[in-house]
Coordinates of C-alpha atoms and ligand atoms in Angstrom, one line a residue:
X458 CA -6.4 6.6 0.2
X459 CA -3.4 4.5 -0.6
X460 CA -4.3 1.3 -2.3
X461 CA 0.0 0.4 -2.0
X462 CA 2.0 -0.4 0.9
X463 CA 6.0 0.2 0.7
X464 CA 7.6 -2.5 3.2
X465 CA 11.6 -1.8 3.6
X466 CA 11.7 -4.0 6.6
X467 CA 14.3 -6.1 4.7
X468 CA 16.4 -3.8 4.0
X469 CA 17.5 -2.5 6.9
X470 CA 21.2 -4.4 6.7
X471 CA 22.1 -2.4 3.6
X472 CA 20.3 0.6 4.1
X473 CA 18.4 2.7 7.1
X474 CA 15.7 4.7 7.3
X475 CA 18.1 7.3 8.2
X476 CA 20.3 7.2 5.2
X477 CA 16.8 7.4 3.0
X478 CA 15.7 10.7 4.8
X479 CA 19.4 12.3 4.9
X480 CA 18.3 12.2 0.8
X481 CA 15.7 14.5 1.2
X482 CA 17.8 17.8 0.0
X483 CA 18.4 15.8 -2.8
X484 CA 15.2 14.5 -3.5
X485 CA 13.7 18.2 -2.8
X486 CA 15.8 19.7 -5.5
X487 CA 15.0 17.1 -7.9
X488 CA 11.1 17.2 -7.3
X489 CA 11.4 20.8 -8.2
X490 CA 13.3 20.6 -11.0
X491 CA 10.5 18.1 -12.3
X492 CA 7.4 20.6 -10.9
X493 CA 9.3 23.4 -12.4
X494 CA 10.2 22.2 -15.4
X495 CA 13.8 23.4 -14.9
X496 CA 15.2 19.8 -15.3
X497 CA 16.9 17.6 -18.2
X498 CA 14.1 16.3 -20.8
X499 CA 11.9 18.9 -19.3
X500 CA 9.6 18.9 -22.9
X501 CA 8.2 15.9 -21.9
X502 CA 6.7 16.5 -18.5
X503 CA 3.2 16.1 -19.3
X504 CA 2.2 12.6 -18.0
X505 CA 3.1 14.6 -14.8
X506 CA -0.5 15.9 -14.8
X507 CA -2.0 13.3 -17.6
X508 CA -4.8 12.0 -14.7
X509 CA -5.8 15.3 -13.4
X510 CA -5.9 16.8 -16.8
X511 CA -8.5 13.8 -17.8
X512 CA -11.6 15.3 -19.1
X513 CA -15.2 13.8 -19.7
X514 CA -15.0 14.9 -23.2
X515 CA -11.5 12.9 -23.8
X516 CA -13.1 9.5 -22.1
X517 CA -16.3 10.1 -23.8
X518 CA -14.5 9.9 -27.7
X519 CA -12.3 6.9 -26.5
X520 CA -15.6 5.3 -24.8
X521 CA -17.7 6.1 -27.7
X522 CA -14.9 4.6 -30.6
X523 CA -14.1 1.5 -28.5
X524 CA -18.1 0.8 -28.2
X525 CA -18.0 0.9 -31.7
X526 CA -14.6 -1.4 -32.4
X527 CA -16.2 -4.0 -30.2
X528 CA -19.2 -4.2 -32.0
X529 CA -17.9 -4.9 -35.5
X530 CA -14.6 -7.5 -34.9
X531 CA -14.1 -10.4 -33.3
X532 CA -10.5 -10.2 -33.3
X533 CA -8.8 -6.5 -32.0
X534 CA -5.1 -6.2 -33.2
X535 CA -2.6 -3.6 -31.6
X536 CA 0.0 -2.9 -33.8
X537 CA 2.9 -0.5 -31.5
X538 CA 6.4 -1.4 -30.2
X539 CA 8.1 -0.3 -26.7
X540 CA 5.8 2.4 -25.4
X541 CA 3.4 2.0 -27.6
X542 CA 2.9 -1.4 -26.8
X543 CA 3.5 -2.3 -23.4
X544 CA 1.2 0.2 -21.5
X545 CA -1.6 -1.6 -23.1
X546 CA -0.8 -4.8 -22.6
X547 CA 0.1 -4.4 -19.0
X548 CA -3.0 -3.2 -18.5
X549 CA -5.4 -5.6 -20.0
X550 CA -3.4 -8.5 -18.7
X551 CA -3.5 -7.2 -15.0
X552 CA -7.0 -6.3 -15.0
X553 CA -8.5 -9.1 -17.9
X554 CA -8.8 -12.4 -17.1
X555 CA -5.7 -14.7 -17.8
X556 CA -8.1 -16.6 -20.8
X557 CA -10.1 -13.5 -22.5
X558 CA -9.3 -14.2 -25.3
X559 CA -11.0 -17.7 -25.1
X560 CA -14.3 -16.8 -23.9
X561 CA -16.0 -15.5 -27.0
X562 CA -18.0 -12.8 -28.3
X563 CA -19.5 -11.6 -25.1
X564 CA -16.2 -11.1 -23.2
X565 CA -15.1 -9.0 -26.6
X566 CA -13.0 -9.2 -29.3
X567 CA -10.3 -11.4 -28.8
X568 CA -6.7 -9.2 -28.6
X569 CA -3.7 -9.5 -30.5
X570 CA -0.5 -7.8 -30.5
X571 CA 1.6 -7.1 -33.8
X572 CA 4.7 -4.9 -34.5
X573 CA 6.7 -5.8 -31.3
X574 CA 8.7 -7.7 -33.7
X575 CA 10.2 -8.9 -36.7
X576 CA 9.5 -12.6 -37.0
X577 CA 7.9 -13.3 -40.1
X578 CA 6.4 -16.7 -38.2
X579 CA 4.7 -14.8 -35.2
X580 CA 2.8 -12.6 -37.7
X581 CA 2.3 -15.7 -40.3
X582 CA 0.8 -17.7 -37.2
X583 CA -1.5 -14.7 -36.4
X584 CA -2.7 -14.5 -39.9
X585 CA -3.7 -17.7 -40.1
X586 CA -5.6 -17.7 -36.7
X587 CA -7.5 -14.0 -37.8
X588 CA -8.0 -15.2 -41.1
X589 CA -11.5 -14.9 -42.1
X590 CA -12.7 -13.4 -38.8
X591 CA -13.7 -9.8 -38.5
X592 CA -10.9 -7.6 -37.8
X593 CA -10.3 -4.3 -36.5
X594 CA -7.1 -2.5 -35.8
X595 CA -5.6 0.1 -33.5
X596 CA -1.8 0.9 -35.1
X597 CA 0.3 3.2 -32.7
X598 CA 3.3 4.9 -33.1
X599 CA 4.4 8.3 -32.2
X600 CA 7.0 9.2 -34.5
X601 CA 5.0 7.3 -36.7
X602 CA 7.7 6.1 -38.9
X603 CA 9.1 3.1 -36.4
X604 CA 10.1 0.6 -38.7
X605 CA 8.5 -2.6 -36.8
X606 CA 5.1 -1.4 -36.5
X607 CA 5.0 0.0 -39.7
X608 CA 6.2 -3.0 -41.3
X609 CA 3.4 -5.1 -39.4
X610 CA 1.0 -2.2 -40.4
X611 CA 1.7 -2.7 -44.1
X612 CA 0.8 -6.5 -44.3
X613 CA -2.4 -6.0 -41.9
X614 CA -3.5 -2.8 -43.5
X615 CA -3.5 -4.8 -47.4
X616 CA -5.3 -7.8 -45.4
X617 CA -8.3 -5.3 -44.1
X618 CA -8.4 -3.9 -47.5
X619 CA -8.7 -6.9 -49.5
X620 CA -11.4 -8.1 -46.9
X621 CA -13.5 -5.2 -46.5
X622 CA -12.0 -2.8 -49.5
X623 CA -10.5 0.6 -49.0
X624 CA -13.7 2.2 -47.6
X625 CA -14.5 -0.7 -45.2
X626 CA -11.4 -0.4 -43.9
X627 CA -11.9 3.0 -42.8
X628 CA -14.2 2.0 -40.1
X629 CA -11.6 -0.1 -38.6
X630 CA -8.7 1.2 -38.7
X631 CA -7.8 3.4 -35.9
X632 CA -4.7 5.2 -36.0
X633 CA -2.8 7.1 -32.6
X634 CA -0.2 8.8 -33.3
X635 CA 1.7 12.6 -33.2
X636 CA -0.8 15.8 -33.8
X637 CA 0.8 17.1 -36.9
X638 CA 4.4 15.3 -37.6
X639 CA 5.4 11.3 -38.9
X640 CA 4.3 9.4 -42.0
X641 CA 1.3 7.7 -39.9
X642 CA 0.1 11.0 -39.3
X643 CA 0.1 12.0 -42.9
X644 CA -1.2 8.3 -44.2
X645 CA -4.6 8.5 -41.9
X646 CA -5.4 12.2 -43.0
X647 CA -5.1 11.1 -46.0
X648 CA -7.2 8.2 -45.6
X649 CA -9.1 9.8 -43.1
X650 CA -8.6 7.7 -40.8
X651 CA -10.2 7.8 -37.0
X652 CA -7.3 9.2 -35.2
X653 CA -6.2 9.4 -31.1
X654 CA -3.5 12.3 -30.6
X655 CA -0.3 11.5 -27.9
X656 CA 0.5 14.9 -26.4
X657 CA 3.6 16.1 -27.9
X658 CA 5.2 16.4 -23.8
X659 CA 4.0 12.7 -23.1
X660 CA 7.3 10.4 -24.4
X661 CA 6.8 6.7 -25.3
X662 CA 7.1 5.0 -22.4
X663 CA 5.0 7.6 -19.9
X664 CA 2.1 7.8 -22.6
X665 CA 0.1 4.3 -20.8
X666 CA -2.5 7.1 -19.5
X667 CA -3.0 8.6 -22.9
X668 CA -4.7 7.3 -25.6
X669 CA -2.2 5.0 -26.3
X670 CA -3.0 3.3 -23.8
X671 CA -6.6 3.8 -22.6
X672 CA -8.0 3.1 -26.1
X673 CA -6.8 -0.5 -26.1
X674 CA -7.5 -1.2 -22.2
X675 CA -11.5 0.4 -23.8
X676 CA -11.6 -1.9 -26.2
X677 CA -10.8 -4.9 -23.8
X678 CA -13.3 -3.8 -21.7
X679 CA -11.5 -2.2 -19.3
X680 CA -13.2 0.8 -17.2
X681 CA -11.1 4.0 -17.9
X682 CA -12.3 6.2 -15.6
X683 CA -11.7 4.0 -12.3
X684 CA -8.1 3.6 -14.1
X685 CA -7.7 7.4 -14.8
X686 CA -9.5 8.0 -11.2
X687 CA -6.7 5.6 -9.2
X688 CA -4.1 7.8 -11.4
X689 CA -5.3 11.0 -10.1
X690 CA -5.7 9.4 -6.7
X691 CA -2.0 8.7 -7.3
X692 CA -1.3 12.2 -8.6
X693 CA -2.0 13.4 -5.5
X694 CA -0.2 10.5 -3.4
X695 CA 3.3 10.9 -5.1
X696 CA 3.6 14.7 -5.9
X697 CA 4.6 15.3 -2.0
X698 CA 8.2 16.4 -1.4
X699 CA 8.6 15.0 1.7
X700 CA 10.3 11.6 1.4
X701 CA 8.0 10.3 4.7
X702 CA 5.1 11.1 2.7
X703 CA 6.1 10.0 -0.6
X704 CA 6.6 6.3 -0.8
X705 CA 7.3 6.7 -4.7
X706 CA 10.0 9.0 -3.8
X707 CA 11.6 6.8 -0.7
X708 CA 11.6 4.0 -3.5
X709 CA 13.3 6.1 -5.8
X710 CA 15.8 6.9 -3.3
X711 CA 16.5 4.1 -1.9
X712 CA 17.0 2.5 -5.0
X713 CA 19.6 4.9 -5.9
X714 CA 21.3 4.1 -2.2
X715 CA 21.7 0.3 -3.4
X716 CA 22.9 1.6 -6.3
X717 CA 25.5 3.3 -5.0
X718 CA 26.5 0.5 -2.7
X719 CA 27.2 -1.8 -5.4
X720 CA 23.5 -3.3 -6.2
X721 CA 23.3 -2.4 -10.0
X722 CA 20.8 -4.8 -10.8
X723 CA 17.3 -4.5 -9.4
X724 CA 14.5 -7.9 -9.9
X725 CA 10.8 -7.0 -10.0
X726 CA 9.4 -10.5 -8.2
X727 CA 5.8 -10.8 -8.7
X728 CA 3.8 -14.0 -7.7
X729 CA 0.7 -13.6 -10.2
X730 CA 1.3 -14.2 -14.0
X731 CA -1.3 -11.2 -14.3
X732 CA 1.6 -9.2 -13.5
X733 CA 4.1 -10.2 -16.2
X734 CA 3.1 -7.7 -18.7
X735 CA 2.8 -4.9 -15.8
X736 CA 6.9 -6.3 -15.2
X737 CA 7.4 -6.3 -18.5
X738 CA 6.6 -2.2 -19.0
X739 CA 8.5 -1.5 -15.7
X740 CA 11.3 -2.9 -17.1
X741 CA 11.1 -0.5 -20.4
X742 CA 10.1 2.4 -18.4
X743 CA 13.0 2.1 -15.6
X744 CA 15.9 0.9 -18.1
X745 CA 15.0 3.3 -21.1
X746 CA 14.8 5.9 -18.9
X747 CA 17.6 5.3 -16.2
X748 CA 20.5 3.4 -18.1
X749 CA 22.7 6.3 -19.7
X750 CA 25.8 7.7 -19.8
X751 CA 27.0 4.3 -18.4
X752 CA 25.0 4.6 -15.3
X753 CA 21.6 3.0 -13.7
X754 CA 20.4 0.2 -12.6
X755 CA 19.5 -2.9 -14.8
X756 CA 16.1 -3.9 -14.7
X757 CA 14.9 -7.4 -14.3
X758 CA 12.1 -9.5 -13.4
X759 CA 11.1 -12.7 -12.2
X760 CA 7.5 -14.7 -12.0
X761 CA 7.7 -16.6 -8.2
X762 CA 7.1 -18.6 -7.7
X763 CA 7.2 -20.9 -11.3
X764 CA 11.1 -18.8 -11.4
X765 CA 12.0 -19.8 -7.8
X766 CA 12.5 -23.6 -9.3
X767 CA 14.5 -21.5 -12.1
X768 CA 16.3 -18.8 -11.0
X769 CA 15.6 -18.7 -7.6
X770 CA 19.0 -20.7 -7.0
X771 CA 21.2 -17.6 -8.6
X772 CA 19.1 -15.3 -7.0
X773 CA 20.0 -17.4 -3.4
X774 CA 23.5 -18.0 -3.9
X775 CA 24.9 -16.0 -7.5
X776 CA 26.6 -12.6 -8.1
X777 CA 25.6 -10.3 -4.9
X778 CA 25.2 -7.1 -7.1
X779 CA 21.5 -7.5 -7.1
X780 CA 18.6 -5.9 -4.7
X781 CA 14.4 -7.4 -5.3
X782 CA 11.5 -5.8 -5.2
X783 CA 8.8 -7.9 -4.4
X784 CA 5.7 -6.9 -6.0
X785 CA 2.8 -8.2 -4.3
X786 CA -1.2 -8.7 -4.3
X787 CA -3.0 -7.8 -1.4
X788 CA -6.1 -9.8 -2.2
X789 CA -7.2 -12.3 -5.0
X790 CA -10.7 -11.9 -7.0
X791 CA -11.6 -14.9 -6.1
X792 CA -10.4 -17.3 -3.4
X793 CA -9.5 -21.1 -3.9
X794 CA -9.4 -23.9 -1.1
X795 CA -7.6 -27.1 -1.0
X796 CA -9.3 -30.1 -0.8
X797 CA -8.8 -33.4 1.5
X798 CA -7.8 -36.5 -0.2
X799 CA -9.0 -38.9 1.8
X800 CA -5.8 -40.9 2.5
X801 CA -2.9 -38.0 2.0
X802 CA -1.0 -39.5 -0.7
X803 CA 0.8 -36.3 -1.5
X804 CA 1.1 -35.5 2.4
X805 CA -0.8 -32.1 2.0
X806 CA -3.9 -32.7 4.1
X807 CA -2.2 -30.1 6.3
X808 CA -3.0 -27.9 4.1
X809 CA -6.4 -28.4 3.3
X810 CA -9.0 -25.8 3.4
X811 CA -6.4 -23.4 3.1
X812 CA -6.8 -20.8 0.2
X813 CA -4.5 -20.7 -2.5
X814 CA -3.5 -17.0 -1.7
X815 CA -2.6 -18.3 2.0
X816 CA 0.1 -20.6 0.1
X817 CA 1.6 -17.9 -1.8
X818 CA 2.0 -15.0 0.6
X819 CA 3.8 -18.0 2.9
X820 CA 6.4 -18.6 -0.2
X821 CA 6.5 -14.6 -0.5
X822 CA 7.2 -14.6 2.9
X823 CA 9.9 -17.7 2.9
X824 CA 11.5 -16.1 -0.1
X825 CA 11.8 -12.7 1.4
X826 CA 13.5 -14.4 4.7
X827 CA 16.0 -16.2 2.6
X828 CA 16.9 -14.0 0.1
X829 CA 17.2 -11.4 3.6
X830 CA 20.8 -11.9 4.0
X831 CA 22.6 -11.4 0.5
X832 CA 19.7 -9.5 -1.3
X833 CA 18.3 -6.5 0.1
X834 CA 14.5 -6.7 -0.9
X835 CA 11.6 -4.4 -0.3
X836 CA 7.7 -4.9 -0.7
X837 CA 5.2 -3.2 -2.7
X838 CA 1.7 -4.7 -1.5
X839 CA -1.1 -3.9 -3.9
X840 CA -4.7 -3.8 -3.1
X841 CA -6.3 -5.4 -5.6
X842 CA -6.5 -6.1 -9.5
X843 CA -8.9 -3.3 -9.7
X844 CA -8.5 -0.5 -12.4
X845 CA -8.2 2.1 -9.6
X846 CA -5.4 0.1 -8.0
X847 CA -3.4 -0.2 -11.3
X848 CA -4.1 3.2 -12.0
X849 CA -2.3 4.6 -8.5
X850 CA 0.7 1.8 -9.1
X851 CA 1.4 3.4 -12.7
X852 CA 1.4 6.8 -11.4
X853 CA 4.2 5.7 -8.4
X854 CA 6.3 3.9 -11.1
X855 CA 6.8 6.9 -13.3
X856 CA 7.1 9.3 -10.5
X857 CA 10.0 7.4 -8.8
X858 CA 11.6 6.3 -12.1
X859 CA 11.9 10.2 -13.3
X860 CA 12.6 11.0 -9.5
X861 CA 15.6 8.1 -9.6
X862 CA 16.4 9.5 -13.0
X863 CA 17.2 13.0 -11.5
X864 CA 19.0 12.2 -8.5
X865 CA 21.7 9.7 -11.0
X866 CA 21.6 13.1 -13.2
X867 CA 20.1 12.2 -16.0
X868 CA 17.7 12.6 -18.4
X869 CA 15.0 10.0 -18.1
X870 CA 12.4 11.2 -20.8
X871 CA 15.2 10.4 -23.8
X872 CA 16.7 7.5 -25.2
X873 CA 19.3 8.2 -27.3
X874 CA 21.0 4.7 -27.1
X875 CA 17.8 3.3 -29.4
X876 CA 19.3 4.7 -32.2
X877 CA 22.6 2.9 -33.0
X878 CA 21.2 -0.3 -33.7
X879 CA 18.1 1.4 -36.2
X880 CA 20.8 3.5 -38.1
X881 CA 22.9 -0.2 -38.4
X882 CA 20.0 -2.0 -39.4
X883 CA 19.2 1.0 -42.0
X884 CA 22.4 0.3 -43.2
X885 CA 22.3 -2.9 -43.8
X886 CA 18.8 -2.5 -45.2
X887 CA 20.5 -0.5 -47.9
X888 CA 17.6 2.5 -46.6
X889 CA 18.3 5.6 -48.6
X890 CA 20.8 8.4 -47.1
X891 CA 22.5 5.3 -44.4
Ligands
PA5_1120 O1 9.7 5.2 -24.8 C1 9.9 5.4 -26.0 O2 9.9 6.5 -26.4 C2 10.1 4.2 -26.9 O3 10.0 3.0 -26.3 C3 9.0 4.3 -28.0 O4 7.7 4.2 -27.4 C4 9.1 3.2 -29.0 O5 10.4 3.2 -29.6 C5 8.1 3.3 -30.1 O6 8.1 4.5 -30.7 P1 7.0 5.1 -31.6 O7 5.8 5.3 -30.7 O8 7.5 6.4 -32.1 O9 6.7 4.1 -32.7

């Protein structure tokens, strides 16, 4: 069973159902390309089958070492940039609570990113907050030699030594990385280090459902196996050919029939700040993988309705090269009223005893109306903020990201374009042989 609904209702000015299904030789040709493994990029196919390949034995070691992590720090630091980063945190801000990391020892160790940047203050202002609390760390990096995490590797690596020494540290240091290749590899063999594998056909931005991923969501607490369950749930939802099966593939195309028409920008709305992160890894997954060879769409996203009194008014009125895709929660955990004042000094006794999710899914609703006109929008509806839910809505997004990926003809498992600035920065680093 589906836990998402696809709602193109609002769309139907720019493009028809019709001109969707006249896609389908398309679509057919590209979805065997990607089965078949006769397609651009096809080395990196496995997150294709990541859920249904999931095996007790592969849960029971992340179970087992997060069991462990939790029991021995009270602060949990991810060190991992782009893919290595963003999986996790989608996925333990969509499905933690939106203070964890203020609720103590028995909600877990309070979690930290590092290695998504540069800035000497962001990692000088999470020293001082971790210092002289127990610390454990999960550094992840498949090449293993990307210069941020690596760089935010060194300085937490010397502090867990000098706290606990060299052999303490082995206990919390966990390391995921490439099977055989990268200087990470090489540095935890030789410091036997726990280590999590990424398959070497799972890129960056696809590996959320390997370790690279599930370890960190473990650690937080999160229940893999109802996220690796909604996965294969979703597995089986978005492999279908058939476009009227397929909502991950009628996304995917009609995304590319905007496109085509002139809307080269696409905004992710969401209405819950649990969603920001889960916005944020979209954006990586659809614009590293789509924008090449001076094509695809330009990824954006929005937080509605705090962005409506921001950017709603460009959105109404700007530039009409954009289309939105409203991302949307079926049901909140918990449900909030508004109270009565007694003599309706705001004027919102109208609203009282109305939940707070009534409020929102009428500005989700308004929103969608008045953006109707200028910007085609479309709805996902998810179920819930359960791990099975997220699960099924990571699956969708990778299908129809590879599937748009194919039917703009290119490759969506490389990145080339990551490169120039590295080997300019490398340069200017004075690095040896730039
Ligand atoms: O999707 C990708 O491949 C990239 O975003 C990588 O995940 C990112 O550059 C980090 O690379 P690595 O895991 O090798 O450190």
């Amino acid at each position: 069973m589906s836990n998402l609904s696809l709602n193109c209702d609002n769309l139907k000015s720019f493009v028809t159902e019709q001109e969707v299904i006249s896609l389908q030789e398309q679509v057919s040709l590209c979805h065997d390309r990607l089965e078949g493994g006769t397609g651009k990029g096809s080395d990196y196919l496995g997150w294709l089958r990541l859920p249904s390949r999931f095996s007790d034995a592969i849960s029971a070691e992340i179970e087992t070492t997060a069991s462990s992590i939790r029991d021995c720090c009270e602060v949990f630091i991810i060190v991992g940039i782009g893919g290595s980063y963003l999986g996790a945190r989608a996925g333990i801000s969509y499905l933690n609570s939106s203070f964890s990391n203020q609720f103590g020892r028995q909600g877990g160790p309070e979690i930290y990113f590092s290695g998504q940047n540069i800035s000497s203050d962001y990692h000088a202002d999470l020293f001082d907050l971790i210092s002289g609390r127990d610390i454990c760390l999960n550094v992840i990096s498949k090449s293993g030699t990307t210069t941020e995490p690596a760089i935010a590797f060194r300085l937490l690596k010397e502090l867990v030594e000098k706290k606990y020494g060299v052999d303490g540290a082995r206990g919390r240091i966990v390391v995921t990385t490439d099977s055989s290749r990268g200087a990470l590899k090489s540095l935890a063999d030789d410091l036997d280090y726990k280590t999590f594998v990424i398959p070497d056909d799972v890129g960056g931005r696809y590996s959320v459902l390997t370790p690279v991923g599930l370890f960190p969501m473990a650690v937080a607490g999160i229940n893999i196996k109802e996220l690796m369950e909604g996965a294969r749930q979703g597995e089986k939802l978005y492999s279908t050919r058939s476009l009227d099966q397929n909502d991950a593939y009628y996304y995917a195309a009609t995304r590319q029939l905007l496109y085509q028409k002139g809307k080269t920008t696409e905004i992710l709305a969401t209405f819950q700040p649990a969603f920001h992160y889960l916005a944020q890894w979209w954006k990586q997954l659809a614009g590293e993988s789509e924008g090449k060879e001076l094509k695809g769409i330009f990824p954006a996203s929005v937080e509605f309705t705090c962005d409506l009194h921001s950017m709603g008014q460009w959105i109404q009125e700007g530039n009409r090269n954009i289309f939105e895709t409203f991302l949307t929660l079926e049901t909140s955990r918990r449900q909030l009223k508004i109270p009565a004042f007694q003599n309706d000094a705001d004027g919102l006794n109208y609203l009282a005893g109305e939940t707070l999710d009534t409020v929102n899914e009428k500005a989700w609703l308004g929103t969608a109306d008045a953006h109707e006109g200028g910007v085609p929008n479309m709805t996902l509806k998810i179920k819930d903020r359960s791990p099975t839910s997220l699960g099924q809505l990571i699956y969708f997004f990778e299908r129809a990201v590879a599937m748009t990926g194919y039917l703009n003809g290119v490759n969506p498992f490389d990145q080339p374009g990551v490169e120039f600035y590295k080997k300019n920065m490398f340069k200017l680093l004075g690095k040896p042989g730039f």
